Coordinates of C-alpha atoms and ligand atoms in Angstrom, one line a residue:
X1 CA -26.0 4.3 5.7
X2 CA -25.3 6.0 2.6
X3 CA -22.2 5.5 1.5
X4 CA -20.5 7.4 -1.7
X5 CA -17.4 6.6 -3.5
X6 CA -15.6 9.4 -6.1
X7 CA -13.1 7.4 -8.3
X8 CA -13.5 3.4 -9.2
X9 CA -10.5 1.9 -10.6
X10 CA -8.5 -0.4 -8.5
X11 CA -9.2 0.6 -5.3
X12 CA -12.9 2.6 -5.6
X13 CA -14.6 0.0 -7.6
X14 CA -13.5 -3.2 -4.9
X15 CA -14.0 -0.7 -1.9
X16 CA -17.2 0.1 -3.3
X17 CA -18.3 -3.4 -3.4
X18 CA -17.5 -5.0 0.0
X19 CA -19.1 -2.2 1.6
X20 CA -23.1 -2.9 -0.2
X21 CA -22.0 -6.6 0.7
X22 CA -22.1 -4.9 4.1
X23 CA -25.4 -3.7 3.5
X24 CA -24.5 -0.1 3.1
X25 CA -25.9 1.8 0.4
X26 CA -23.0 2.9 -2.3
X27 CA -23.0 5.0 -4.2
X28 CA -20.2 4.8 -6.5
X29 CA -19.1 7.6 -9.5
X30 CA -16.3 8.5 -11.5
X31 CA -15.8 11.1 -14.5
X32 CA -15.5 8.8 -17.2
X33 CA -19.0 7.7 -18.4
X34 CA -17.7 4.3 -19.8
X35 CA -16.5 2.8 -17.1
X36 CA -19.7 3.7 -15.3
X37 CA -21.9 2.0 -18.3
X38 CA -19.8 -0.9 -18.0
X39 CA -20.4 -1.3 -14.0
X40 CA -23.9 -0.7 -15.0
X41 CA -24.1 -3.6 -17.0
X42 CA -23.4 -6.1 -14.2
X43 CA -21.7 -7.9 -17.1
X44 CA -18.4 -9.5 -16.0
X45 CA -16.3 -9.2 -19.3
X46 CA -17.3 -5.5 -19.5
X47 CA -16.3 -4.9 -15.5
X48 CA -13.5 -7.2 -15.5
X49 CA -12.0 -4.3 -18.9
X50 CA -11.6 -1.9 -16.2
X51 CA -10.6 -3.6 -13.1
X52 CA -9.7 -7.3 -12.8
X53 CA -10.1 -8.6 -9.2
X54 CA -11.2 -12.3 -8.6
X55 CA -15.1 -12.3 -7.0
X56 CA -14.9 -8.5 -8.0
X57 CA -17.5 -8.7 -11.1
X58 CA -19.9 -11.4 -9.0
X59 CA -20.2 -9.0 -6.1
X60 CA -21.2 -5.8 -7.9
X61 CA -23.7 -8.2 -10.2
X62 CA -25.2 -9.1 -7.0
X63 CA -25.2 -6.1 -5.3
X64 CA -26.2 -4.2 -8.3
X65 CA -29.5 -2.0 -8.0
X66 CA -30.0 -3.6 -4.4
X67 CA -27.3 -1.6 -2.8
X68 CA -24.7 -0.8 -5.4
X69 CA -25.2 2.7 -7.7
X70 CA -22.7 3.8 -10.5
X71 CA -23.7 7.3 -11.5
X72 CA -21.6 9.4 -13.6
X73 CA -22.6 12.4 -11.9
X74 CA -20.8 12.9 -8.5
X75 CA -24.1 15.2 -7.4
X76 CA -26.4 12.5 -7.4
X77 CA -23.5 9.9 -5.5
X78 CA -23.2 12.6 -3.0
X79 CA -26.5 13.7 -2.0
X80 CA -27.4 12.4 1.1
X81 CA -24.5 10.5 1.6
X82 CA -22.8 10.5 5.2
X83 CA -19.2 9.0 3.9
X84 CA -17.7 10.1 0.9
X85 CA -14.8 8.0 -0.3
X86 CA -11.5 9.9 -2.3
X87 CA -10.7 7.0 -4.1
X88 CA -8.7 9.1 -7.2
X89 CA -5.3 7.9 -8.5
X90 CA -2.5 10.0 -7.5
X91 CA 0.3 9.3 -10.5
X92 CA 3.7 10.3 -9.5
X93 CA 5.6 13.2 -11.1
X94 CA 8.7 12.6 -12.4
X95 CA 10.7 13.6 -9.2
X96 CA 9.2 11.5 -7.0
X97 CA 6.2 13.8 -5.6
X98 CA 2.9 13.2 -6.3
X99 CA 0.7 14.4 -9.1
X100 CA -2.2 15.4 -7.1
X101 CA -4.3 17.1 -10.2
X102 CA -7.1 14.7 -10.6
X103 CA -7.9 14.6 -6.8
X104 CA -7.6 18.6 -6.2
X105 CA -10.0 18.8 -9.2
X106 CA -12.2 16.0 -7.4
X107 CA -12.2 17.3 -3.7
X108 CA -12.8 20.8 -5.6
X109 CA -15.8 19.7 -7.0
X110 CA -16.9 17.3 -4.2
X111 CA -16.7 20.6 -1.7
X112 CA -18.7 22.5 -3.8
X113 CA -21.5 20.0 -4.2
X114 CA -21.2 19.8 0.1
X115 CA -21.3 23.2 0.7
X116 CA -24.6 23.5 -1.8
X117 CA -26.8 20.7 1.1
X118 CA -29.4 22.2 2.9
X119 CA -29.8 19.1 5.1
X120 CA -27.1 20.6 7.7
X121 CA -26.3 16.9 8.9
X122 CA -22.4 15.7 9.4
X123 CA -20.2 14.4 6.2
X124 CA -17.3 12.9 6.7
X125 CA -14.7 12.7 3.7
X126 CA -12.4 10.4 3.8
X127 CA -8.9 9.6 2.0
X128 CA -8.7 6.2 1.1
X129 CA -6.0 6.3 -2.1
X130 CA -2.6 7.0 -1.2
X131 CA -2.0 10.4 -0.8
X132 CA 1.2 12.1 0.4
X133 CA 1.4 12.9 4.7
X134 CA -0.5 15.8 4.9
X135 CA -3.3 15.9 2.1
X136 CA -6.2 15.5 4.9
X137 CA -5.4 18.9 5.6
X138 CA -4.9 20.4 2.1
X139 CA -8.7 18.5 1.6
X140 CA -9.7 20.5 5.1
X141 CA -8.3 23.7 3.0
X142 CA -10.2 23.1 0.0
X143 CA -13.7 22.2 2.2
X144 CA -13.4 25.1 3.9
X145 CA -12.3 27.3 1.1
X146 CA -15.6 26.2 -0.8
X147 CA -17.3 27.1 2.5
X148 CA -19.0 23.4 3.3
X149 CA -20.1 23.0 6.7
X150 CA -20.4 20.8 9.3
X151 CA -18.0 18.5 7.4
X152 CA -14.7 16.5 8.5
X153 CA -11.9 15.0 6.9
X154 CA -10.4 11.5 7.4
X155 CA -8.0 8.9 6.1
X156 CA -8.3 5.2 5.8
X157 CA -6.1 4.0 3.8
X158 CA -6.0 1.1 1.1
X159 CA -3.5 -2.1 1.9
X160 CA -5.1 -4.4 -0.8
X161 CA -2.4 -6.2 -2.9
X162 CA -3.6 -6.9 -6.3
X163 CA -5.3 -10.3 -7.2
X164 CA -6.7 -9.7 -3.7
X165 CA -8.5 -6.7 -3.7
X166 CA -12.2 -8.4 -2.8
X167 CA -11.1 -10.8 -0.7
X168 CA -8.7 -8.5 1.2
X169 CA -11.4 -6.3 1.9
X170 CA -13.6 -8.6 3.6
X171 CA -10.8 -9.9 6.0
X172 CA -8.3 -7.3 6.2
X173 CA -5.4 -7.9 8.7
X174 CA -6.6 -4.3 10.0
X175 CA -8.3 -0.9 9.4
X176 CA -6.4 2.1 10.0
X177 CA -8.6 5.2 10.3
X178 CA -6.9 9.0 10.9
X179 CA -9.6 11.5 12.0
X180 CA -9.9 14.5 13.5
X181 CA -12.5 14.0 16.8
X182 CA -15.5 11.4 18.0
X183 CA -17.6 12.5 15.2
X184 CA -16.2 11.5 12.8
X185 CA -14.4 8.2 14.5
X186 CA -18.2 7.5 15.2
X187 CA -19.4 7.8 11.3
X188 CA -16.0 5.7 10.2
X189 CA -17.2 2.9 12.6
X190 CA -21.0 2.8 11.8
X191 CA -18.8 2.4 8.2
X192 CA -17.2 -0.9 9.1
X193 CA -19.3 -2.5 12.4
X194 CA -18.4 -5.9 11.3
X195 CA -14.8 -4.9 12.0
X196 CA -15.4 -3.2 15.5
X197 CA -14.1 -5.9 18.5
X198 CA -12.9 -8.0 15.9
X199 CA -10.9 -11.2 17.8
X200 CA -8.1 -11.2 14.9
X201 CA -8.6 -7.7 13.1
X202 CA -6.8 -5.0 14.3
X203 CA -9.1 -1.5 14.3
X204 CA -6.7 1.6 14.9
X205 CA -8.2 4.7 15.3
X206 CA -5.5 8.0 14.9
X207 CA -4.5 11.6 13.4
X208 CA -4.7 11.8 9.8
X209 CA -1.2 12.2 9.7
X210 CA -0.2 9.0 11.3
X211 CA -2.8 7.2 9.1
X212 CA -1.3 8.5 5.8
X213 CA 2.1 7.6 7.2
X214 CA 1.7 4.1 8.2
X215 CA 0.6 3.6 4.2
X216 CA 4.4 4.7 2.8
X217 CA 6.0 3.1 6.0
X218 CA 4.1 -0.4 5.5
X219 CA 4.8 -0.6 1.6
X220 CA 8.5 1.0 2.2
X221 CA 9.6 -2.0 4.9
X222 CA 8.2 -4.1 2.6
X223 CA 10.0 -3.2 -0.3
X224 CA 13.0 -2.9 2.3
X225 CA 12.6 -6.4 2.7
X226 CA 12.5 -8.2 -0.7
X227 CA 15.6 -5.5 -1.5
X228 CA 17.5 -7.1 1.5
X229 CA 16.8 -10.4 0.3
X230 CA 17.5 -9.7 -3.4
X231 CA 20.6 -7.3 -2.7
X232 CA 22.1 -9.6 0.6
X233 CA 20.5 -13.0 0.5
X234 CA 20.7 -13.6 -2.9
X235 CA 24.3 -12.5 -3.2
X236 CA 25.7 -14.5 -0.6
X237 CA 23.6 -17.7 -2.5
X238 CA 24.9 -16.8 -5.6
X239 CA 28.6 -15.8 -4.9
X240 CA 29.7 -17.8 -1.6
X241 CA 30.2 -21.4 -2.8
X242 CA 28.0 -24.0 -0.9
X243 CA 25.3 -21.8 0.7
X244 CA 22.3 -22.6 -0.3
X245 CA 19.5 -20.3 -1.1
X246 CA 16.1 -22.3 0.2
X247 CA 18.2 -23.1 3.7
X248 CA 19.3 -19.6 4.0
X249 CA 15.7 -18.1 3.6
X250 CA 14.1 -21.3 6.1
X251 CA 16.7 -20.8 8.8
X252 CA 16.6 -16.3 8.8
X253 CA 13.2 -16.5 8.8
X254 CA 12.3 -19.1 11.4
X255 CA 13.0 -16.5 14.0
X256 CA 9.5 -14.7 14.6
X257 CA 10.9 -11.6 14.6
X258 CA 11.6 -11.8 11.2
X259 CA 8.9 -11.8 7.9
X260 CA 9.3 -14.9 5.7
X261 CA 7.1 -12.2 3.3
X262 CA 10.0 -11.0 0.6
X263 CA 12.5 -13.5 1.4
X264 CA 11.4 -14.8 -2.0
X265 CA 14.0 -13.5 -3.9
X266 CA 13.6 -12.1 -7.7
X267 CA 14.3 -10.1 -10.5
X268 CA 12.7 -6.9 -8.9
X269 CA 9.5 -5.9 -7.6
X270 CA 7.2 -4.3 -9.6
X271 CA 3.7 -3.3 -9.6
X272 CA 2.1 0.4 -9.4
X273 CA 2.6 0.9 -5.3
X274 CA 5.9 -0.2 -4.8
X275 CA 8.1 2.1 -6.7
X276 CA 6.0 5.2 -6.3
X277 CA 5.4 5.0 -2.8
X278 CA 9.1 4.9 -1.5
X279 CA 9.9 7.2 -4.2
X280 CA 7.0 9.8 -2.9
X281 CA 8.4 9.0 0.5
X282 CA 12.2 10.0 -0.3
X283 CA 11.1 13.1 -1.8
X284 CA 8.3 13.5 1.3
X285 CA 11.6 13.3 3.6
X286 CA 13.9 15.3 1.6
X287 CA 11.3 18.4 1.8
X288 CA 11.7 18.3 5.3
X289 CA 15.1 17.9 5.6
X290 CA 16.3 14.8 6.3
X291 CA 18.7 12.3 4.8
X292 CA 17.1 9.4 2.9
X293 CA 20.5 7.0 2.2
X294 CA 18.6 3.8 3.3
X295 CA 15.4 4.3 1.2
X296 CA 17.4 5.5 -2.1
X297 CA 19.4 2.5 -1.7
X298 CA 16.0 0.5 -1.0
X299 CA 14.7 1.4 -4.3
X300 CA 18.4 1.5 -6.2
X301 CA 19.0 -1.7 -5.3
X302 CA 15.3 -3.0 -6.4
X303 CA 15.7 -1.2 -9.8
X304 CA 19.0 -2.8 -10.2
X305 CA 17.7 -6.0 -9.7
X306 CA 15.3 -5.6 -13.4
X307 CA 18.9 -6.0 -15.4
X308 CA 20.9 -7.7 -13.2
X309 CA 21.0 -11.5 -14.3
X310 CA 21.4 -9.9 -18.0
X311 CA 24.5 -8.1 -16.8
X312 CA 25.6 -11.9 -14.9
X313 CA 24.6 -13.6 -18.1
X314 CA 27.5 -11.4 -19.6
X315 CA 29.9 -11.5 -17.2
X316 CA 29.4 -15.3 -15.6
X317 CA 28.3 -17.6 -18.6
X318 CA 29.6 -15.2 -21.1
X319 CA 26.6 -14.7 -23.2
X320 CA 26.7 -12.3 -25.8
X321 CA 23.2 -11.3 -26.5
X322 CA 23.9 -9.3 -29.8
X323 CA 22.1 -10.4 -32.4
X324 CA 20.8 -13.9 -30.6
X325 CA 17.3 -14.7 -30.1
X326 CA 16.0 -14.3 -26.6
X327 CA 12.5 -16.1 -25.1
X328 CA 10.6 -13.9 -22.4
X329 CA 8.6 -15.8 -20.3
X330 CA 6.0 -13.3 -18.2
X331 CA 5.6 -9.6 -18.5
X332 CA 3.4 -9.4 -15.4
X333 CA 4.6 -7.8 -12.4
X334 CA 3.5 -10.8 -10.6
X335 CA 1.4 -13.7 -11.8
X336 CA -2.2 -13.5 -11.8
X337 CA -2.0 -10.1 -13.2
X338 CA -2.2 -8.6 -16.4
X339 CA -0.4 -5.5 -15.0
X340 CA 2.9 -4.6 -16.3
X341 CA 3.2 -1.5 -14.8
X342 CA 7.2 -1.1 -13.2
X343 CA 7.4 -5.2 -14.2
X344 CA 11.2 -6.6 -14.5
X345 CA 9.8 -7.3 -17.9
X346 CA 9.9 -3.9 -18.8
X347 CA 13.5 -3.2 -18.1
X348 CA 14.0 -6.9 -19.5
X349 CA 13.1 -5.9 -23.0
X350 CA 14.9 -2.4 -22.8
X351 CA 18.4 -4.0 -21.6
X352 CA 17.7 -6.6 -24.3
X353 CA 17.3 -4.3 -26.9
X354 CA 20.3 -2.2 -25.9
X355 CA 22.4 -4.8 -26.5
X356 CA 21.2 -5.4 -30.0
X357 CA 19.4 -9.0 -29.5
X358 CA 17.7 -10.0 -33.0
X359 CA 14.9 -11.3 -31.2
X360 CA 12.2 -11.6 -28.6
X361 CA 10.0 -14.6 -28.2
X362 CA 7.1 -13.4 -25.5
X363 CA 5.1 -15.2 -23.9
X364 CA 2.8 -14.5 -20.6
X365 CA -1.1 -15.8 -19.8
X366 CA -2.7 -12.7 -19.5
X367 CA -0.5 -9.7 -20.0
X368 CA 0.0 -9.9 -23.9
X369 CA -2.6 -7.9 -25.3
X370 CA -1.3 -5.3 -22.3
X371 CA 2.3 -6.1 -23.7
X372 CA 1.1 -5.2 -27.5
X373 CA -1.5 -2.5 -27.1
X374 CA 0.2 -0.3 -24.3
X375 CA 3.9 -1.1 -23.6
X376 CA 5.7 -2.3 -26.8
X377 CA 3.6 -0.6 -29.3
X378 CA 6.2 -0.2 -32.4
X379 CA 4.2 3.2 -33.4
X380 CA 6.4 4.1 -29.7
X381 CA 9.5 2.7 -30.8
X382 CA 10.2 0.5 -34.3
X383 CA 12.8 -1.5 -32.5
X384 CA 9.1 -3.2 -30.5
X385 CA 9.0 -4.6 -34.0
X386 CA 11.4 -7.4 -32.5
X387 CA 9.2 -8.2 -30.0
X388 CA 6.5 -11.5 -31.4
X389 CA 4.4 -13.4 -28.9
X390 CA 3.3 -16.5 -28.9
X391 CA 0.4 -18.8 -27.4
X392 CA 2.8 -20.9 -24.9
X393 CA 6.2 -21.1 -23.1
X394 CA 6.8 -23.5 -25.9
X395 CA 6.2 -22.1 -29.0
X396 CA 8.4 -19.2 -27.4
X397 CA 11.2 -21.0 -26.3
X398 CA 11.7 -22.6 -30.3
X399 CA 14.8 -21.7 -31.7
X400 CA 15.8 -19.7 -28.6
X401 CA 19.6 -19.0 -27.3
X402 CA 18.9 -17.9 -24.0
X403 CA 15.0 -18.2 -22.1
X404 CA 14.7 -15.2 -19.5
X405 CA 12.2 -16.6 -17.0
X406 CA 10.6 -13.0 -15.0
X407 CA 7.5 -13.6 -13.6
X408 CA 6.2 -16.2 -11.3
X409 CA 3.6 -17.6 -12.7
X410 CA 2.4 -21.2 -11.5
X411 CA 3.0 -22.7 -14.6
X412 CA 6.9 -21.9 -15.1
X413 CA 7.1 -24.3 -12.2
X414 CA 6.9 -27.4 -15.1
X415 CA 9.6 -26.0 -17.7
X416 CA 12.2 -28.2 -17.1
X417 CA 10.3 -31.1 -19.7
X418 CA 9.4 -28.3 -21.8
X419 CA 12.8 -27.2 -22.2
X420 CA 13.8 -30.7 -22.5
X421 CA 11.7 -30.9 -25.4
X422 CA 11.4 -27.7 -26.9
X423 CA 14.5 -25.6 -26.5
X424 CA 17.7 -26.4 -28.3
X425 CA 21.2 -26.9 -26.2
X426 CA 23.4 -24.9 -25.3
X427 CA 20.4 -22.6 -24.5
X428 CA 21.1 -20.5 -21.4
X429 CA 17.9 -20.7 -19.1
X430 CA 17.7 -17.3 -16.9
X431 CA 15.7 -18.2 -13.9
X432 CA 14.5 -14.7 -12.6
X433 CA 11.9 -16.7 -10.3
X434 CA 13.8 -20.1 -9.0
X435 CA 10.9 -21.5 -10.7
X436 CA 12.9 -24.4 -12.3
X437 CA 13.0 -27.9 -10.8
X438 CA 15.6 -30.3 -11.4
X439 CA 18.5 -28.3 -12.9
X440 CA 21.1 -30.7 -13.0
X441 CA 19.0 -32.8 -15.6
X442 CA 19.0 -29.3 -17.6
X443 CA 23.1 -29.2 -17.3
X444 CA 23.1 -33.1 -18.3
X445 CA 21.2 -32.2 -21.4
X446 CA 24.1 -29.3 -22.4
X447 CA 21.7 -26.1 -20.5
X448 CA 23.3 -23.4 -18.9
X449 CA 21.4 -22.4 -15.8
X450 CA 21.4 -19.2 -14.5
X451 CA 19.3 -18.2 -11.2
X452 CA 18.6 -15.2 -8.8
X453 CA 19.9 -16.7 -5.3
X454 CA 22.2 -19.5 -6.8
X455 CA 25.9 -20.2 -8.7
X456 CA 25.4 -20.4 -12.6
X457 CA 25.5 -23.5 -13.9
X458 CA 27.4 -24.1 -16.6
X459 CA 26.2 -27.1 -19.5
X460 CA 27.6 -30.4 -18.4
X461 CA 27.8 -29.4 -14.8
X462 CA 26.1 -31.1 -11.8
X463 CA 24.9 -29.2 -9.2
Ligands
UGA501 C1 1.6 -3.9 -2.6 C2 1.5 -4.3 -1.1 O1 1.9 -5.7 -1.0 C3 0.1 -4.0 -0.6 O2 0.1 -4.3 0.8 C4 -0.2 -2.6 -0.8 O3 -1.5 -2.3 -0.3 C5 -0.2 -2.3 -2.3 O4 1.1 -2.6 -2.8 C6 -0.6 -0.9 -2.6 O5 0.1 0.0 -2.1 O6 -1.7 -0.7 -3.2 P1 1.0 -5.2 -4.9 O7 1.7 -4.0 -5.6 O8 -0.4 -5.6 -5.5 O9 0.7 -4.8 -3.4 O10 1.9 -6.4 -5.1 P2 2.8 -7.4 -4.1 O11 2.0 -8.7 -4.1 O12 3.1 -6.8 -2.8 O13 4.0 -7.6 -5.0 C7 4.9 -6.5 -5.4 C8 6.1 -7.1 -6.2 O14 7.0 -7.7 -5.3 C9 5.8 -8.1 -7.2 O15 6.6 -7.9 -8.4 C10 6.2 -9.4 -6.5 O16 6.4 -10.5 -7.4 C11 7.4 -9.0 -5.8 N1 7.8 -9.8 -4.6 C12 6.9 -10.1 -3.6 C13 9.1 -10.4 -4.6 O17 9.9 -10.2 -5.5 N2 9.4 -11.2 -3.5 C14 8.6 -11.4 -2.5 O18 8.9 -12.1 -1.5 C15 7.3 -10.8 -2.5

């Protein structure tokens, strides 16, 4: 079947690839003629510029020229193609709603091409970015406005988490696909056979609407959770004395009616869904009238989050972060990203700054050049100029007065020797990740510890 795919970023490029593992044939385009070379290439380093997903660059190489097309030129992804994929990124506008630009201009020039065929045969198009509850239909309008025929519209949307994106798509925990009648529920399942019967894989055929919805309701329950354990969980930990945070999280969540997912509690979620989708949601709700209370306080208390353990370093251990020198470790969102987009890093440096610190010590695996390049560029804003990175959570913890731990990657779980070693006492250790073992050797050696879902600790304190 051919298959084509408009838009390869995150989610067009590892879409496009787990379906020509499928056997399909893809064709996959976007407008900028870059990226396209680069797919072209088959070359990991020059794939992995654009979108880095693990086993993403090895299945386009292999599938490259066999079953997998890039063409810049959405005419020849379309022609002859049966599916065609919206895979465009939908930005949000600064009140919440969606800036749906780039895909109007997309579905515009994807209906033209579709009412120009001669081959009379049925095309399906098909939502697969997240696109506000209703945009099948304004993609119905614009089909029919261009005068296409004999096509439908559908939505299928994308739950891939980052870092996951390949793997994810193979074994997804289920397909969700909104249509309008058997036709097109028949092309969508000649799309994903291997996913038809499935013992474990849950295939739900249903509107549009109902499809779209199910992608803002999923990420917003999900964000409700980690907000309940950051905003609830972690207070109780942290202000009742002698509840413990790891026995609170094993004994909620052994009832099976409750998600251990987001009981891992944090300086914030990030990440480019999160944010945006309960935000678009809120505003999605508020058009039609209804009160949004639990939501807004969802996402208030998640943005809170990003500053919060600066504002209890102030007001629990006292630390005045004028003019001291302050070691980041991660800028991520999460680890195994270089994505900083919405990262507690972000608001991190912009509290830190406010309150007049002299310095920044940086340090993440693979978000630096991100960090330098896109997010703390000093052209933006000279006081970036504070900002220095450095090759290891070492070198940036040297001469620090406070270490502000905010992402979760693997390797913050072995500090405690390195701030042993490297950091300086009375250092105040900020543990926005409960990634630090064996705090009461770090309040023996003079530390202050300070973690989401626990009592600060002051130096010279066991636990
Ligand atoms: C999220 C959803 O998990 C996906 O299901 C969804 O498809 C995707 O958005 C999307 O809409 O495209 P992603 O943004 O890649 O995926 O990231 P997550 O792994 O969900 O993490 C989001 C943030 O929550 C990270 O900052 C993470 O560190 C944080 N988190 C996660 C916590 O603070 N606590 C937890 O227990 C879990």
């Amino acid at each position: 079947m051919k298959i084509a795919v408009v838009g390869t970023g995150f989610v067009g490029l590892p879409h496009a690839a787990v379906l020509a593992e499928q056997g399909h044939e893809v064709w996959a385009c976007d407008i900028d003629p870059a990226r396209i070379e680069a797919y072209r290439s088959g070359e990991a380093a020059r794939i992995e510029r654009y979108v880095n997903e693990p086993g993403l660059a090895a299945s386009v190489a292999e599938n490259l020229g066999r079953h997998l097309f890039f063409s810049s030129r959405m005419e020849e992804a379309a022609a002859g193609a049966e599916v065609c994929f919206m895979c465009i990124n939908t930005p949000p506008n600064r009140d919440g709603s969606t800036d749906l630009s780039f895909y109007r201009a997309a579905a515009e020039q994807l209906a033209g091409i579709l009412a120009a065929r001669t081959d009379g045969r049925r095309v399906v198009v098909v939502n697969k970015s997240t696109v506000p509850i209703g945009t099948a239909r304004l993609l119905e309008g614009i089909l029919r406005a261009a005068g296409a025929p004999n096509v439908g519209v559908a939505s299928n949307p994308e739950f891939l988490a980052q870092g996951n994106a390949i793997d994810g798509s193979r074994r997804p925990d289920r397909v969700v696909v909104g249509a309008d009648g058997e036709a097109d529920f028949e092309l969508l399942r000649r799309v994903y056979p291997q996913f038809q019967n499935h013992v474990r894989i849950r295939y739900l055929e249903t509107t549009p609407e109902t499809a779209e919805a199910i992608k803002y309701v999923g990420n917003t329950l999900l964000l409700t959770y980690i907000s309940f354990w950051n905003g609830v969980g972690a207070r109780i930990a942290e202000s009742l004395p002698g509840v413990r945070m790891e026995d609170l999280k094993l004994g909620v969540t052994a009832d099976s009616r409750i998600s251990t997912w987001g009981s891992y509690v944090s300086n914030g979620a990030g990440g480019s869904c999160f944010g945006k989708d309960i935000q678009s949601l809120i505003y999605q709700l508020g058009q039609a009238g209804q009160a949004t209370h639990l939501l807004q306080a969802v996402f208030d208390i998640n943005e809170y989050q990003k500053s919060y353990l600066i504002d209890r370093a102030v007001h629990e251990a006292g630390f005045g972060f004028n003019q001291t020198t302050v070691a980041l470790l991660g800028l991520a969102f999460k680890k195994r990203t270089n994505d900083m987009r919405d990262s507690a890093a972000l608001k991190a440096v912009e509290n830190l700054l406010g309150r007049g610190v002299k310095a920044i010590r940086a340090y993440d695996p693979l978000a630096m050049d991100e960090a330098r390049s896109r997010w703390f560029n000093p052209e933006q804003n000279h006081l970036f100029e504070r900002i220095s990175y450095h090759d290891s959570a070492e070198e940036a913890m040297r001469g620090a007065d406070a270490i502000y731990i905010s992402t979760d990657w693997e390797e913050f779980r072995g500090l405690t020797p390195l701030i042993l070693s490297h950091a300086r006492p009375p250092c105040l250790i900020i543990d926005g990740r409960r990634m630090v073992a064996d705090v009461e050797s770090l309040a023996a050696a003079g530390f202050g510890y300070l973690p989401v879902g626990g009592p600060y600790l002051p130096p010279g304190t066991a636990a």
